[in-house]
Short mmCIF file of C-alpha atoms in Angstrom, two decimals:
data_model
loop_
_atom_site.label_atom_id
_atom_site.label_comp_id
_atom_site.label_asym_id
_atom_site.label_seq_id
_atom_site.Cartn_x
_atom_site.Cartn_y
_atom_site.Cartn_z
CA MET J 14 -80.58 -78.31 -61.94
CA LYS J 15 -82.34 -81.82 -60.89
CA VAL J 16 -85.18 -83.14 -62.46
CA VAL J 17 -87.54 -85.51 -60.75
CA THR J 18 -90.43 -87.27 -61.56
CA ALA J 19 -93.67 -87.05 -59.87
CA ALA J 20 -92.97 -89.83 -57.77
CA GLN J 21 -89.76 -88.99 -56.49
CA MET J 22 -91.19 -85.48 -55.59
CA GLN J 23 -93.58 -86.85 -53.68
CA ALA J 24 -91.32 -89.40 -52.02
CA LEU J 25 -88.92 -86.34 -51.31
CA ASP J 26 -92.45 -84.20 -49.50
CA ARG J 27 -93.08 -87.72 -47.66
CA GLU J 28 -89.73 -88.24 -46.30
CA THR J 29 -89.13 -84.60 -45.14
CA ILE J 30 -92.67 -84.50 -43.10
CA GLN J 31 -92.41 -88.05 -42.23
CA GLY J 32 -88.67 -88.80 -41.57
CA VAL J 33 -87.48 -85.30 -40.77
CA GLY J 34 -90.84 -83.49 -38.80
CA ILE J 35 -91.24 -80.33 -40.98
CA PRO J 36 -95.22 -80.38 -41.26
CA GLY J 37 -96.36 -80.17 -44.54
CA VAL J 38 -98.15 -77.10 -43.58
CA VAL J 39 -95.07 -75.08 -42.70
CA LEU J 40 -94.37 -76.67 -46.48
CA MET J 41 -96.92 -75.15 -47.93
CA GLU J 42 -96.29 -71.92 -46.64
CA ASN J 43 -92.68 -72.19 -47.80
CA ALA J 44 -94.12 -72.42 -51.06
CA GLY J 45 -96.88 -70.05 -51.19
CA ARG J 46 -95.10 -67.15 -49.78
CA GLU J 47 -92.01 -67.37 -52.47
CA ALA J 48 -94.50 -67.27 -55.28
CA ALA J 49 -95.81 -64.50 -54.39
CA LYS J 50 -92.91 -62.86 -54.25
CA LEU J 51 -92.18 -63.97 -57.63
CA ILE J 52 -95.58 -62.81 -58.58
CA LEU J 53 -94.92 -59.10 -57.53
CA GLU J 54 -91.35 -59.34 -58.82
CA HIS J 55 -92.36 -60.31 -62.46
CA PHE J 56 -96.09 -58.76 -62.79
CA PRO J 57 -95.88 -55.87 -60.69
CA ASP J 58 -98.34 -54.43 -63.24
CA ALA J 59 -100.56 -56.69 -63.77
CA SER J 60 -101.39 -57.80 -60.47
CA SER J 61 -102.00 -54.19 -58.92
CA LYS J 62 -105.29 -54.33 -61.36
CA GLY J 63 -106.43 -57.53 -59.45
CA VAL J 64 -105.62 -61.35 -58.95
CA ALA J 65 -107.99 -63.52 -59.45
CA VAL J 66 -106.93 -67.34 -58.29
CA LEU J 67 -108.19 -70.46 -59.48
CA ALA J 68 -108.07 -73.33 -56.86
CA GLY J 69 -109.22 -76.86 -56.65
CA LYS J 70 -109.36 -78.80 -53.77
CA GLY J 71 -106.00 -80.32 -53.02
CA ASN J 72 -102.91 -78.84 -52.26
CA ASN J 73 -102.57 -77.19 -55.47
CA GLY J 74 -105.74 -75.10 -54.08
CA GLY J 75 -103.78 -75.18 -50.74
CA ASP J 76 -100.92 -73.72 -51.96
CA GLY J 77 -103.16 -71.14 -54.18
CA PHE J 78 -104.68 -69.55 -50.99
CA VAL J 79 -101.25 -68.79 -49.29
CA ILE J 80 -100.57 -67.12 -52.63
CA ALA J 81 -103.79 -65.12 -52.36
CA ARG J 82 -103.08 -64.43 -48.29
CA TYR J 83 -99.35 -62.66 -49.50
CA LEU J 84 -100.42 -60.39 -52.13
CA ARG J 85 -103.65 -59.09 -50.32
CA GLY J 86 -101.01 -58.44 -47.43
CA GLN J 87 -99.02 -56.54 -50.08
CA GLY J 88 -102.32 -54.19 -51.20
CA LYS J 89 -103.37 -56.00 -54.02
CA ARG J 90 -107.06 -56.47 -54.52
CA THR J 91 -107.44 -60.69 -54.45
CA LYS J 92 -110.29 -63.52 -54.75
CA VAL J 93 -109.98 -66.63 -54.89
CA TYR J 94 -112.67 -68.93 -56.61
CA LEU J 95 -112.63 -72.76 -55.24
CA PHE J 96 -113.71 -75.40 -57.92
CA ALA J 97 -115.28 -77.11 -54.94
CA PRO J 98 -117.22 -77.33 -52.27
CA ARG J 99 -115.27 -75.75 -49.58
CA GLU J 100 -116.44 -78.91 -47.18
CA LYS J 101 -114.20 -81.33 -49.70
CA VAL J 102 -110.97 -79.31 -48.89
CA GLY J 103 -108.84 -80.66 -46.46
CA GLY J 104 -105.62 -81.41 -44.53
CA ASP J 105 -103.14 -78.59 -45.20
CA ALA J 106 -105.09 -77.12 -47.75
CA ARG J 107 -108.33 -76.90 -45.51
CA VAL J 108 -106.06 -74.86 -43.11
CA ASN J 109 -105.06 -72.62 -45.34
CA LEU J 110 -108.24 -72.01 -46.40
CA GLU J 111 -109.94 -71.47 -43.59
CA VAL J 112 -106.96 -68.67 -42.57
CA TRP J 113 -108.16 -66.91 -45.44
CA LEU J 114 -111.71 -66.57 -44.42
CA ARG J 115 -110.56 -65.69 -41.34
CA ILE J 116 -108.90 -62.49 -42.28
CA GLY J 117 -111.75 -61.55 -44.68
CA GLY J 118 -110.58 -63.07 -47.82
CA GLU J 119 -113.15 -63.24 -50.80
CA LEU J 120 -114.17 -66.21 -51.77
CA GLU J 121 -116.45 -67.80 -54.45
CA GLU J 122 -117.45 -71.39 -54.57
CA ILE J 123 -118.06 -72.74 -58.15
CA THR J 124 -119.56 -76.13 -58.27
CA SER J 125 -121.67 -75.94 -61.41
CA GLU J 126 -121.44 -74.52 -64.85
CA GLU J 127 -124.18 -71.83 -63.98
CA GLY J 128 -121.94 -70.99 -61.32
CA PHE J 129 -118.83 -70.59 -63.17
CA LEU J 130 -120.83 -68.35 -65.79
CA ARG J 131 -122.08 -66.04 -63.37
CA VAL J 132 -118.12 -65.52 -62.67
CA LYS J 133 -116.52 -65.50 -65.76
CA GLY J 134 -116.87 -61.69 -66.12
CA GLU J 135 -115.44 -60.63 -63.25
CA ILE J 136 -112.77 -62.95 -63.35
CA ALA J 137 -111.49 -61.77 -67.12
CA GLU J 138 -111.32 -58.23 -65.73
CA ALA J 139 -108.68 -59.40 -63.76
CA GLY J 140 -104.83 -58.01 -64.44
CA LEU J 141 -103.45 -61.62 -63.06
CA ILE J 142 -104.73 -64.88 -62.77
CA VAL J 143 -102.99 -67.52 -60.43
CA ASP J 144 -103.39 -71.10 -61.66
CA ALA J 145 -104.17 -73.28 -58.81
CA LEU J 146 -106.59 -76.62 -60.09
CA LEU J 147 -104.30 -79.37 -60.07
CA GLY J 148 -101.05 -80.22 -59.23
CA THR J 149 -98.53 -82.80 -60.26
CA GLY J 150 -100.42 -85.91 -58.83
CA LEU J 151 -102.80 -85.35 -62.08
CA SER J 152 -102.79 -88.46 -63.64
CA SER J 153 -106.25 -88.50 -65.64
CA GLU J 154 -107.30 -86.70 -68.18
CA VAL J 155 -109.14 -83.16 -67.09
CA ARG J 156 -112.89 -83.33 -67.72
CA GLY J 157 -115.92 -81.35 -66.84
CA LEU J 158 -115.73 -77.90 -65.06
CA LEU J 159 -112.26 -77.96 -64.62
CA ARG J 160 -111.38 -78.84 -67.87
CA GLU J 161 -113.90 -75.59 -69.13
CA ALA J 162 -112.37 -73.61 -66.69
CA ILE J 163 -108.42 -74.40 -68.40
CA GLU J 164 -109.71 -73.35 -71.54
CA PHE J 165 -111.67 -70.20 -70.54
CA VAL J 166 -107.93 -69.05 -68.99
CA ASN J 167 -106.61 -70.20 -72.12
CA GLY J 168 -108.80 -68.14 -74.13
CA LEU J 169 -108.18 -64.68 -71.94
CA LYS J 170 -104.70 -63.91 -73.06
CA LYS J 171 -103.46 -62.63 -69.66
CA PRO J 172 -100.58 -63.50 -67.22
CA VAL J 173 -101.55 -66.86 -65.99
CA VAL J 174 -99.02 -68.01 -63.48
CA ALA J 175 -99.06 -71.62 -62.60
CA VAL J 176 -98.90 -72.99 -59.49
CA ASP J 177 -96.15 -75.39 -59.09
CA ILE J 178 -97.13 -76.89 -62.11
CA PRO J 179 -99.37 -75.67 -65.21
CA SER J 180 -102.90 -77.57 -64.35
CA GLY J 181 -103.51 -80.26 -66.91
CA LEU J 182 -99.52 -81.24 -67.75
CA ASP J 183 -98.42 -84.53 -66.31
CA ALA J 184 -95.36 -83.74 -64.31
CA SER J 185 -93.25 -86.78 -65.74
CA THR J 186 -94.34 -87.32 -69.10
CA GLY J 187 -95.08 -83.79 -69.88
CA LYS J 188 -98.30 -84.70 -71.88
CA VAL J 189 -101.00 -83.17 -71.95
CA LEU J 190 -104.11 -84.48 -69.98
CA GLY J 191 -106.73 -83.47 -72.30
CA THR J 192 -106.37 -80.06 -71.95
CA ALA J 193 -103.75 -78.03 -69.71
CA ILE J 194 -102.73 -74.17 -69.10
CA ARG J 195 -100.51 -72.53 -71.09
CA ALA J 196 -99.23 -70.48 -68.15
CA SER J 197 -96.45 -67.09 -68.27
CA LEU J 198 -94.71 -68.27 -64.79
CA THR J 199 -94.60 -71.41 -63.20
CA PRO J 200 -93.01 -71.41 -59.87
CA THR J 201 -92.52 -74.79 -59.15
CA PHE J 202 -91.33 -76.54 -55.71
CA GLY J 203 -88.34 -78.15 -54.63
CA LEU J 204 -87.37 -79.32 -57.83
CA ALA J 205 -88.46 -78.79 -61.45
CA LYS J 206 -90.10 -81.59 -62.77
CA LEU J 207 -89.48 -83.94 -65.39
CA GLY J 208 -92.91 -82.64 -67.90
CA GLN J 209 -91.94 -79.30 -67.22
CA VAL J 210 -88.86 -79.53 -69.37
CA ILE J 211 -89.75 -81.84 -72.17
CA SER J 212 -91.92 -81.56 -74.90
CA PRO J 213 -94.76 -80.12 -75.36
CA GLY J 214 -95.10 -79.20 -71.10
CA ALA J 215 -91.97 -77.42 -71.85
CA GLU J 216 -93.88 -74.82 -73.94
CA LEU J 217 -96.97 -74.40 -71.55
CA VAL J 218 -94.87 -73.15 -68.23
CA GLY J 219 -93.53 -70.63 -69.89
CA ARG J 220 -90.67 -69.23 -67.39
CA LEU J 221 -89.72 -71.95 -64.96
CA GLU J 222 -88.79 -70.76 -61.53
CA VAL J 223 -87.55 -73.40 -58.56
CA ILE J 224 -88.27 -72.65 -55.18
CA ASP J 225 -86.54 -73.82 -52.22
CA ILE J 226 -89.47 -74.71 -49.64
CA GLY J 227 -87.07 -76.18 -47.04
CA ILE J 228 -86.49 -80.04 -48.08
CA PRO J 229 -82.81 -80.52 -46.64
CA PRO J 230 -80.37 -81.15 -49.34
CA SER J 231 -79.26 -84.01 -47.65
CA LEU J 232 -82.42 -86.00 -48.54
CA VAL J 233 -82.16 -84.30 -52.58
CA GLU J 234 -78.19 -86.32 -52.15
CA ARG J 235 -79.69 -89.50 -51.19
CA ALA J 236 -82.68 -89.57 -53.71
CA GLY J 237 -80.39 -90.57 -56.67
CA ILE J 238 -81.54 -88.69 -59.22
CA LYS J 239 -79.95 -88.94 -62.25
CA THR J 240 -81.83 -86.31 -64.47
CA HIS J 241 -81.13 -82.88 -64.90
CA LEU J 242 -81.60 -79.72 -67.19
CA LEU J 243 -78.53 -78.68 -68.65
CA GLY J 244 -77.07 -75.58 -67.86
CA PRO J 245 -74.02 -72.66 -67.28
CA GLU J 246 -73.51 -75.00 -63.66
CA GLU J 247 -74.01 -78.25 -65.20
CA LEU J 248 -70.75 -77.65 -67.64
CA SER J 249 -67.65 -78.48 -66.88
CA PRO J 250 -65.32 -74.76 -66.00
CA ARG J 251 -62.30 -76.66 -67.22
CA ILE J 252 -63.86 -76.34 -70.75
CA PHE J 253 -64.18 -72.64 -70.39
CA ALA J 254 -61.31 -71.72 -68.53
CA SER J 255 -58.37 -68.87 -69.32
CA ARG J 256 -55.32 -70.20 -71.73
CA PRO J 257 -51.92 -70.09 -69.85
CA PRO J 258 -49.42 -67.85 -71.91
CA GLU J 259 -47.18 -70.56 -72.95
CA SER J 260 -49.82 -72.84 -74.67
CA HIS J 261 -49.66 -73.45 -78.60
CA LYS J 262 -51.58 -74.54 -81.27
CA GLY J 263 -50.66 -78.55 -79.91
CA THR J 264 -51.58 -77.61 -77.02
CA TYR J 265 -55.45 -77.60 -77.97
CA GLY J 266 -55.14 -81.09 -79.76
CA HIS J 267 -55.35 -81.82 -83.29
CA LEU J 268 -58.87 -83.43 -84.67
CA LEU J 269 -59.18 -85.60 -87.72
CA VAL J 270 -62.15 -85.20 -89.60
CA VAL J 271 -63.49 -88.31 -92.30
CA ALA J 272 -66.66 -86.80 -94.01
CA GLY J 273 -67.71 -85.78 -97.26
CA SER J 274 -68.29 -87.48 -100.64
CA PRO J 275 -70.19 -85.67 -104.15
CA GLY J 276 -72.30 -83.19 -103.57
CA LYS J 277 -71.75 -83.04 -99.59
CA THR J 278 -68.30 -81.44 -98.95
CA GLY J 279 -70.31 -78.73 -96.77
CA ALA J 280 -71.17 -81.57 -94.70
CA ALA J 281 -66.71 -81.75 -94.19
CA ALA J 282 -65.95 -78.53 -93.80
CA MET J 283 -68.84 -77.63 -91.33
CA VAL J 284 -67.81 -80.07 -89.02
CA ALA J 285 -64.11 -78.70 -89.35
CA GLU J 286 -65.33 -75.32 -88.66
CA GLY J 287 -67.65 -76.50 -85.51
CA ALA J 288 -64.16 -77.60 -84.19
CA LEU J 289 -62.30 -75.00 -84.91
CA ARG J 290 -64.62 -72.16 -83.31
CA MET J 291 -65.02 -74.49 -80.21
CA GLY J 292 -60.72 -74.12 -79.27
CA ALA J 293 -59.04 -77.17 -81.50
CA GLY J 294 -55.88 -76.61 -82.14
CA LEU J 295 -55.52 -77.91 -85.49
CA VAL J 296 -57.48 -79.74 -87.70
CA THR J 297 -57.34 -82.32 -90.81
CA VAL J 298 -59.92 -82.97 -93.03
CA ALA J 299 -59.90 -86.88 -94.40
CA ILE J 300 -61.30 -86.40 -97.88
CA PRO J 301 -61.92 -88.73 -101.02
CA GLN J 302 -58.63 -87.40 -102.91
CA SER J 303 -60.78 -85.73 -106.39
CA LEU J 304 -62.98 -83.58 -103.52
CA ASN J 305 -59.76 -82.29 -102.13
CA PRO J 306 -59.71 -79.04 -104.41
CA ILE J 307 -62.90 -78.02 -103.11
CA LEU J 308 -62.50 -78.09 -99.28
CA GLU J 309 -58.68 -76.61 -100.29
CA VAL J 310 -61.25 -73.45 -101.50
CA LYS J 311 -63.57 -74.13 -98.73
CA LEU J 312 -61.52 -74.11 -95.68
CA THR J 313 -59.10 -72.00 -94.55
CA GLU J 314 -58.01 -72.70 -90.72
CA ALA J 315 -58.14 -76.24 -91.24
CA MET J 316 -55.85 -78.70 -93.18
CA THR J 317 -56.45 -81.39 -95.65
CA GLU J 318 -55.48 -84.80 -96.56
CA PRO J 319 -56.84 -86.77 -99.90
CA VAL J 320 -56.92 -90.22 -99.70
CA PRO J 321 -57.75 -92.95 -102.12
CA GLU J 322 -61.49 -93.22 -103.20
CA GLU J 323 -63.62 -94.48 -105.96
CA GLU J 324 -65.89 -92.38 -107.75
CA GLY J 325 -65.48 -89.69 -104.89
CA PHE J 326 -66.32 -92.15 -102.24
CA LEU J 327 -64.16 -94.03 -99.18
CA CYS J 328 -62.89 -97.41 -100.33
CA SER J 329 -60.59 -100.09 -99.36
CA ASP J 330 -57.57 -98.62 -100.34
CA SER J 331 -58.74 -95.13 -98.44
CA LEU J 332 -58.35 -97.67 -95.11
CA PRO J 333 -54.26 -97.38 -94.58
CA SER J 334 -54.62 -93.85 -95.35
CA LEU J 335 -57.28 -92.65 -92.56
CA LEU J 336 -54.98 -95.21 -90.13
CA SER J 337 -51.80 -93.28 -91.18
CA LEU J 338 -53.85 -90.28 -89.93
CA LEU J 339 -54.57 -91.41 -86.60
CA GLU J 340 -50.84 -90.20 -85.79
CA GLY J 341 -50.45 -87.50 -84.07
CA LYS J 342 -54.23 -87.04 -84.08
CA SER J 343 -56.51 -86.90 -80.64
CA ALA J 344 -59.64 -87.44 -81.89
CA ILE J 345 -62.03 -88.11 -84.28
CA ALA J 346 -65.12 -86.92 -85.85
CA LEU J 347 -66.43 -89.16 -87.97
CA GLY J 348 -69.75 -89.70 -90.75
CA PRO J 349 -71.47 -86.50 -91.69
CA GLY J 350 -71.46 -86.79 -95.41
CA ILE J 351 -69.88 -90.13 -96.18
CA GLY J 352 -72.24 -91.98 -97.54
CA THR J 353 -73.55 -95.87 -97.20
CA GLY J 354 -72.66 -97.57 -100.56
CA GLU J 355 -71.07 -100.87 -99.37
CA GLY J 356 -67.34 -99.82 -100.11
CA VAL J 357 -68.03 -97.36 -97.55
CA LYS J 358 -69.70 -100.06 -94.99
CA GLU J 359 -66.45 -101.91 -95.40
CA VAL J 360 -63.95 -99.09 -94.34
CA ILE J 361 -65.95 -97.54 -92.15
CA LEU J 362 -66.18 -100.74 -90.08
CA GLU J 363 -62.71 -101.47 -90.24
CA PHE J 364 -61.81 -97.77 -89.43
CA LEU J 365 -64.13 -98.20 -86.44
CA ARG J 366 -62.73 -101.49 -85.14
CA LYS J 367 -58.52 -100.20 -85.12
CA ALA J 368 -59.35 -96.50 -83.80
CA ASN J 369 -57.27 -95.80 -81.16
CA LEU J 370 -58.82 -92.07 -79.96
CA PRO J 371 -61.34 -91.21 -78.68
CA LEU J 372 -64.27 -90.53 -81.74
CA VAL J 373 -67.69 -89.14 -82.20
CA ILE J 374 -69.83 -90.78 -85.10
CA ASP J 375 -72.62 -88.83 -86.71
CA ALA J 376 -74.89 -89.11 -89.78
CA ASP J 377 -73.95 -91.45 -92.26
CA GLY J 378 -71.28 -93.34 -89.74
CA LEU J 379 -74.49 -94.02 -88.08
CA ASN J 380 -76.57 -95.20 -91.05
CA VAL J 381 -73.75 -97.52 -91.92
CA LEU J 382 -73.62 -98.68 -88.15
CA SER J 383 -77.29 -99.63 -88.25
CA SER J 384 -77.15 -102.49 -90.46
CA HIS J 385 -73.89 -103.37 -88.00
CA PRO J 386 -74.93 -102.22 -84.47
CA GLN J 387 -72.51 -104.91 -83.70
CA THR J 388 -69.73 -103.40 -84.50
CA LEU J 389 -70.35 -100.62 -81.78
CA ARG J 390 -69.36 -103.49 -79.12
CA GLU J 391 -65.70 -103.41 -81.29
CA ILE J 392 -65.03 -100.45 -80.76
CA LYS J 393 -61.86 -100.02 -77.94
CA VAL J 394 -61.84 -96.40 -77.23
CA PRO J 395 -64.36 -93.92 -75.71
CA PHE J 396 -67.49 -92.42 -78.16
CA ILE J 397 -70.48 -90.05 -78.59
CA LEU J 398 -73.14 -91.54 -80.87
CA THR J 399 -75.10 -88.17 -82.07
CA PRO J 400 -78.01 -89.30 -83.62
CA HIS J 401 -81.42 -87.24 -84.86
CA PRO J 402 -84.51 -89.61 -84.26
CA GLY J 403 -84.66 -91.25 -87.38
CA GLU J 404 -80.87 -92.51 -87.21
CA MET J 405 -81.61 -93.73 -83.57
CA ALA J 406 -84.87 -95.92 -85.14
CA ARG J 407 -82.64 -96.92 -87.15
CA LEU J 408 -80.12 -97.84 -85.22
CA VAL J 409 -81.87 -99.60 -82.45
CA GLY J 410 -84.70 -101.20 -85.22
CA LEU J 411 -87.70 -98.55 -83.46
CA GLY J 412 -90.15 -96.51 -85.12
CA THR J 413 -89.37 -92.99 -85.26
CA ALA J 414 -92.81 -92.27 -83.60
CA GLU J 415 -91.78 -94.39 -80.84
CA VAL J 416 -88.59 -92.82 -80.40
CA GLN J 417 -89.90 -89.65 -80.26
CA GLU J 418 -92.13 -91.10 -77.58
CA ARG J 419 -89.94 -92.42 -75.33
CA ARG J 420 -86.87 -90.28 -76.29
CA ILE J 421 -85.27 -90.74 -72.85
CA GLU J 422 -85.67 -93.88 -72.27
CA VAL J 423 -84.33 -95.21 -75.28
CA ALA J 424 -81.00 -92.90 -75.13
CA ARG J 425 -80.15 -93.78 -71.57
CA GLU J 426 -80.51 -97.35 -72.90
CA VAL J 427 -78.38 -97.50 -75.97
CA ALA J 428 -75.95 -95.55 -73.36
CA GLY J 429 -75.72 -98.40 -71.32
CA GLU J 430 -75.79 -101.11 -73.67
CA TYR J 431 -72.72 -99.81 -75.77
CA ARG J 432 -71.22 -98.24 -73.05
CA CYS J 433 -70.79 -95.03 -74.65
CA VAL J 434 -72.18 -91.03 -75.05
CA VAL J 435 -75.07 -90.95 -76.56
CA VAL J 436 -76.63 -87.37 -77.93
CA LEU J 437 -80.59 -87.98 -79.36
CA LYS J 438 -80.80 -84.48 -80.99
CA GLY J 439 -83.66 -82.72 -81.79
CA ASN J 440 -86.07 -80.57 -79.59
CA ARG J 441 -84.85 -80.59 -75.98
CA THR J 442 -82.22 -82.87 -77.19
CA VAL J 443 -81.18 -85.82 -74.74
CA VAL J 444 -77.71 -86.37 -73.65
CA ALA J 445 -77.48 -89.92 -71.76
CA SER J 446 -74.48 -91.52 -70.08
CA PRO J 447 -72.72 -94.86 -70.04
CA GLU J 448 -74.08 -94.71 -65.80
CA GLY J 449 -77.76 -93.85 -66.90
CA GLU J 450 -77.25 -90.20 -66.29
CA ILE J 451 -79.60 -87.54 -68.48
CA PHE J 452 -78.91 -84.21 -69.33
CA ILE J 453 -81.63 -82.62 -70.87
CA ASN J 454 -80.97 -78.92 -73.21
CA PRO J 455 -83.18 -76.29 -72.81
CA THR J 456 -81.26 -74.63 -75.67
CA GLY J 457 -82.50 -74.13 -79.22
CA ASN J 458 -85.09 -73.46 -81.21
CA PRO J 459 -87.35 -74.11 -84.82
CA GLY J 460 -84.91 -71.86 -86.63
CA MET J 461 -82.18 -74.72 -86.40
CA ALA J 462 -84.13 -76.90 -88.75
CA SER J 463 -81.60 -77.26 -91.57
CA GLY J 464 -79.38 -78.81 -93.01
CA GLY J 465 -76.15 -78.60 -91.58
CA MET J 466 -77.01 -77.78 -88.23
CA GLY J 467 -76.11 -81.47 -86.89
CA ASP J 468 -72.43 -81.47 -88.54
CA VAL J 469 -71.73 -78.19 -86.99
CA LEU J 470 -72.36 -79.66 -83.32
CA THR J 471 -70.31 -82.57 -84.24
CA GLY J 472 -67.59 -80.11 -84.98
CA MET J 473 -67.94 -78.56 -81.71
CA ILE J 474 -67.86 -82.04 -80.17
CA GLY J 475 -64.98 -83.18 -81.76
CA GLY J 476 -63.10 -80.23 -81.16
CA LEU J 477 -63.65 -80.72 -77.47
CA LEU J 478 -62.60 -83.64 -77.67
CA ALA J 479 -59.20 -83.19 -79.46
CA GLN J 480 -58.75 -81.21 -76.39
CA GLY J 481 -59.13 -83.76 -74.10
CA HIS J 482 -62.11 -83.13 -72.53
CA PRO J 483 -63.86 -86.51 -71.41
CA PRO J 484 -66.50 -87.51 -74.21
CA LEU J 485 -69.51 -86.49 -71.27
CA GLU J 486 -68.47 -83.10 -70.97
CA ALA J 487 -67.90 -82.93 -74.54
CA ALA J 488 -71.35 -83.67 -75.00
CA LYS J 489 -73.31 -81.57 -72.68
CA ALA J 490 -71.06 -78.21 -73.25
CA ALA J 491 -71.06 -79.09 -77.42
CA VAL J 492 -75.04 -79.11 -77.32
CA TYR J 493 -75.72 -76.46 -74.61
CA LEU J 494 -73.81 -74.11 -76.69
CA HIS J 495 -74.54 -75.12 -80.36
CA GLY J 496 -78.50 -74.51 -79.16
CA LEU J 497 -77.49 -71.15 -77.37
CA SER J 498 -76.05 -70.02 -80.58
CA GLY J 499 -79.12 -70.78 -82.83
CA ASP J 500 -81.11 -68.61 -80.30
CA LEU J 501 -78.99 -65.90 -79.68
CA GLY J 502 -78.31 -66.15 -83.86
CA ALA J 503 -82.87 -66.33 -84.12
CA ARG J 504 -83.06 -63.07 -81.52
CA GLU J 505 -80.75 -61.01 -84.38
CA LEU J 506 -81.77 -62.47 -87.49
CA GLY J 507 -85.29 -64.37 -86.63
CA GLU J 508 -85.54 -68.01 -87.27
CA LEU J 509 -87.04 -68.75 -90.80
CA PRO J 510 -83.38 -67.03 -92.25
CA LEU J 511 -80.67 -68.99 -89.50
CA LEU J 512 -78.32 -71.35 -91.17
CA ALA J 513 -76.11 -73.51 -89.99
CA THR J 514 -72.77 -71.28 -90.99
CA ASP J 515 -74.87 -68.73 -88.93
CA LEU J 516 -74.11 -70.79 -85.46
CA LEU J 517 -70.82 -70.46 -86.35
CA GLU J 518 -70.71 -66.71 -86.16
CA PHE J 519 -72.83 -66.57 -82.68
CA LEU J 520 -70.27 -69.09 -80.83
CA PRO J 521 -68.01 -66.94 -79.67
CA LEU J 522 -71.46 -64.74 -77.72
CA ALA J 523 -72.66 -67.73 -76.69
CA LEU J 524 -69.37 -68.42 -75.28
CA LYS J 525 -69.57 -65.11 -73.33
CA GLU J 526 -72.48 -65.35 -72.21
CA VAL J 527 -71.74 -68.87 -71.04
CA THR J 528 -68.70 -67.34 -69.56
CA SER J 529 -70.28 -64.07 -68.03
CA GLY J 530 -73.29 -66.07 -66.23
CA VAL J 531 -75.74 -64.81 -68.63
CA GLY J 532 -78.33 -67.27 -69.42
CA ALA J 533 -79.52 -67.95 -72.83
CA HIS J 534 -83.39 -66.62 -72.50
CA LEU J 535 -85.18 -63.34 -72.80
CA PRO J 536 -86.19 -61.92 -69.58
CA LEU J 537 -89.98 -62.08 -69.20
CA GLU J 538 -92.21 -59.83 -70.00
CA GLU J 539 -95.76 -58.70 -69.08
CA SER J 540 -98.59 -59.35 -72.13
#
């Protein structure tokens, strides 16, 4: 699903109206009509108890007038509360306000705190609130009467439908501009907005539904939109294709895992198991030789290769063995739990320079690179970096807070600078391509904030690389399925007890949901 900033959406609207010649009032009619249909579909009971449409003076309010008209036409008791003098309403919104009044629609103008106080009781009695106060053009903090209205609505604990975007939310950044509506459902027009799919905005929109209002697809294609919301339709069908009857384990690749050190053999095991669950034909774990007996017990389906070590860690003597293990493999997963001592750094940096297979680098592999970032320019094969915000901060020399503030920009910059795929993990994981494409992942939950989750993801990505899938396609699919497995696990077990190994158990169900076209999210329930 393509995702746009407020400026990109405004440009598309403008080109549709001025370039193509579709009147703005037609787009508004389409938007309001389709939003009303969604309201009737999702909230049949609540809307039957009365609908309060809170409208502003701009085009968002105009959409609200159209919605009110269609709901009234379906027999729903609907009243519009206009938070502005009616003479301040202009343009297409004015047209629809006048239509509303001519058909006998109820309108209450609210221009003061006293006026708002007078109608609070009847708004509170409505079964459903429609928020049409502020739209995607908002860029300054909400104040005064509108702020009071938003906070009043949030305190009602009733179903709220936000028209295009929750009032108070920055459509481009997802930031709350002082205060913002917490919606149950957001019908958004034309395309999803970036601020609706990244935090904190993503937590305020409720169920997000994109409505086609008549913007020509050719305009959208010409706009060069490079940001997407990940979903099954964004994943490569080849990943989920049926396997030919004559295929065998060699058909599906052989992943070399370089991971583990004293106290961290679990990281190596989870990488291996993640790769196997993602369909890799064979997995071999290169492990410091003194730790091999532990891995032999932990792993059943994966193979192990003990390599020379110093006190349980990789060292210069490990390098020849690691390089020899590249023979017959098809991809590499490197980093989880290997340590960051000087001996480890030496062997890992040289191994990366000489690697001849696509690879995914995570955890301590990234920490080693943070003090030697120039090595990233010396890697000769396609590669994927999978940092969490702290690892990314060390890699680029920024504070973690700044990385979090600029997640999309930082991921895009690193991917472009080093010509690699970047997976910046966290809430709404960002996948960035060397060409500047961005994919935002909607799956996952706070129950996944525990050790080992990233190791499983690294294995899943490595498993897809081993099967010959391009790095970007491998990263997109693994990230989406990883989060979906966590969502299914949390649904069954709850978030609190969720473990990384639980994801391995729920991954087959996630694969089944994606291939059957079922989404990750539960149906919307009326509150």
